[in-house]
Amino acid sequence: MKLRSRIAAFLLIVIALFATMGTTINGVLKDINLGLDLQGGFEVLYEVQPLKDGGKVTEEDVKATADAISRRVNVLGVSEPSIQIEGKNRIRVQLAGVKNQDQAREVLSSQANLTFRDFDDKLLLNGNDLVQGGAKAAFNQENKPIVTLKLKDAQKFADITADISSRPSSTDPTVPDERMMVIWLDYQKGDSYVKEAQKAEPAYASAAVVNKVLNTTDVEISGNFTVQETKDLAGILNAGALPAKLVEMYSTSVGAQFGDDALKATVFASIIGVAAIFIFMLVVYRLPGLIAVITLAIFTYIVLWVFEMINAVLTLPGIAALVLGIGMAVDANILMYERIKEELRVGKSVKAAFKSGSKSSFTAIFDANITTLLAAAVLFYFGTSSVKGFATTLIISIVVTFITAIAGTRILLGLLVQSGYLDNKPWLFGVNKKKVHKLSEGIDTLDLKTHFDRFDFVHNRKKFFALSAVLILAGMIVLGIFKLNLGIDFTAGSRVEVQTTQTLNSEEVQKVVEKEGLTPKDISIAGDKSETAVLRFVEDFSKDEVKQFRDHMKAQYGDDTEVVISTVSPTIGAELVSNAIKALVYAAIGIIIYVAVRFEWRMGVGTIISLLHDVFFMIAIFSLFRIEVDITFIAAVLTIVGYSINDTIVTFDRIRENLHRVGVIKNAEDLAHIVNKSLRQTLTRSVNTVVTVLVVVIALMIFGATSIQTFSLALLIGLVTGVYSSIYIAAQIWYVLKVRQMKKQGGKLDVSKKESKWGSDEPMV
């Protein structure tokens, strides 16, 4: 019986969903916070240190310093600033969209230790004598920019000026007048008015002769100021002096043009990758492929909507994670569709095949996504900045996958299946009628032929063990000779990216940089027209050196030159190395525990060995080709850990299912048959999944921003090795361990499905 109401319900749901998305997507996209790498700005990690030697920084000092920084950010007028306290004595500041980064850095870290001193540098007044909020930028009678202040106590100021005005005066220009009142900002011990007065640009803010008693609360600070400098100074004074000293431990800056170009390039690459996935799904899976396209569009919308709702920051790696999340959502669809196709081939009706295929695919989807979620959670905990943004997107993507690729796909496809219009039409699911058996034949899915039946994976395992051993040995030799080309994230130093409108070459850039007295560790030229130079320095630049270098490059190549500078102190470099190792170790431990509990410990061992295999090959290839390893490489490694596990879990899930069907394994040949058959059955799914994700990764490599090309390359290597290791390493190691178990137990092995317990395929509480 055909039910038109199901078709109508399907159409109404789809129309309603797309109408909702179409009318709200612009608002969602407009309200998403873009990271520094997408709109420009800068990030700096400060370590809070005591103002006086030997002092201690308390938790209250750090909070007070963060509050003072927050007030100064308000002075800058930056929207959506991010100021976070990290650990016991660090503050991370992210200012997206700030135009004058040098000015912002100066305003943030300036101590604003305002003091009034006499001719002999004796302290007369300090910032505590000012009325809070009483500093203003103004102009004097000569229309020159000045800063006006309000003092709390007019009598105190009168007493001070009475004392100074009574001191000896001098008409000799070579002899300083002792009636001077000098205004200092950040006076340091050893500073001297007498010495500074002889310089063309003295360190003090201003100095004036006091020749009468000033019984007032109004004071002017005059000097060689610009209008912007008086605004900044007034803002700093009103925000208050920082209660502690700030030392830059890490900083990175991105020009607005860099961010805009990166956003456009990555969005373009993402569109190409996702479009290719849509076409692939429609061609291979037909009607279910159309359902996948619909749910993937919904998936993308929901992820972006969640980002907007939680005020998360979307970074460049975050966009990559979103696109890769689409690949993972595709995998969930492919798992279900391949199972449905198998059920159709054994002769089941469309309705029965849909029911069985949906049920049997759930455990594989669940376990695969949970293990990836573990890796993403570890990455979020140990990651920093854009890497944390990548992890956030990945976590959201995994959660949304359960909503769309499982619930959404089942509801929409279920409506069409239950309508009856798909009955006896297996071709709509991409199944050739010639390959469909009659139900009366009693063919089980385990007996179905595949495209890979000629491959004997188990009996050729020693060849692949030997191949992997040779490659691992070669990789160890490569690592021993070349080491890793570590970026500044791990070695400390400075990384500079210069983008010009001119064609550059290394020799010319080297000469330009050497004029500043700097010697880069290495220089590489990038860009379609060789318009970008990437330089690395052993030194970690101070904020003054950053400004000086940027000004120098603009002077050489023009004001439209974009200069992105990242600096990492040795302390932060060591911490990043430590955190990267911890992230990998904890992720591996969590995964092996989960796999051992959900399956068995032998599968956990096979899984971890295959993961180490994949990670090692990524490291070896990066070492051989001298590709720079930065913090995003760790994100790529953990992503591949998730993907590789995803593939391995699906393989083990099918092995477990087929073992339960057989019930008893009599000998090693029976076990080899089960393993071979399971690998052949899952290989189509593995190939299809990897193809869809590879399309996205290749698009990101070719068309995406240069800053994520290394990340994309690491993913490309990991995806290929991940499929290989799932088949030839993980499954084969499990087979070897299982055969040993059989020998110990006398040959036979009971593998029938037991009641729910640790290691079973049933959810446990």
CSV table of N, CA and C in Angstrom, one decimal, residues 2-9 419 421:
chain,number,residue,atom,x,y,z
A,2,LYS,N,0.6,2.2,-0.9
A,2,LYS,CA,1.3,3.4,-1.0
A,2,LYS,C,0.7,4.5,-0.2
A,3,LEU,N,1.5,5.2,0.6
A,3,LEU,CA,1.0,6.3,1.4
A,3,LEU,C,1.6,7.6,1.0
A,4,ARG,N,0.7,8.4,0.3
A,4,ARG,CA,1.1,9.7,-0.2
A,4,ARG,C,1.4,10.6,1.0
A,5,SER,N,0.8,10.4,2.1
A,5,SER,CA,1.0,11.2,3.3
A,5,SER,C,2.4,11.3,3.7
A,6,ARG,N,3.1,10.1,3.6
A,6,ARG,CA,4.5,10.1,4.0
A,6,ARG,C,5.4,10.9,3.0
A,7,ILE,N,5.1,10.9,1.7
A,7,ILE,CA,5.8,11.7,0.8
A,7,ILE,C,5.5,13.2,1.1
A,8,ALA,N,4.2,13.5,1.4
A,8,ALA,CA,3.9,14.9,1.7
A,8,ALA,C,4.6,15.4,2.9
A,9,ALA,N,4.7,14.5,4.0
A,9,ALA,CA,5.3,14.9,5.2
A,9,ALA,C,6.8,15.1,5.0
A,419,SER,N,6.6,5.0,2.7
A,419,SER,CA,5.5,5.4,1.8
A,419,SER,C,5.1,4.3,0.8
A,421,TYR,N,6.5,3.7,-2.1
A,421,TYR,CA,6.9,4.0,-3.4
A,421,TYR,C,8.3,3.5,-3.8
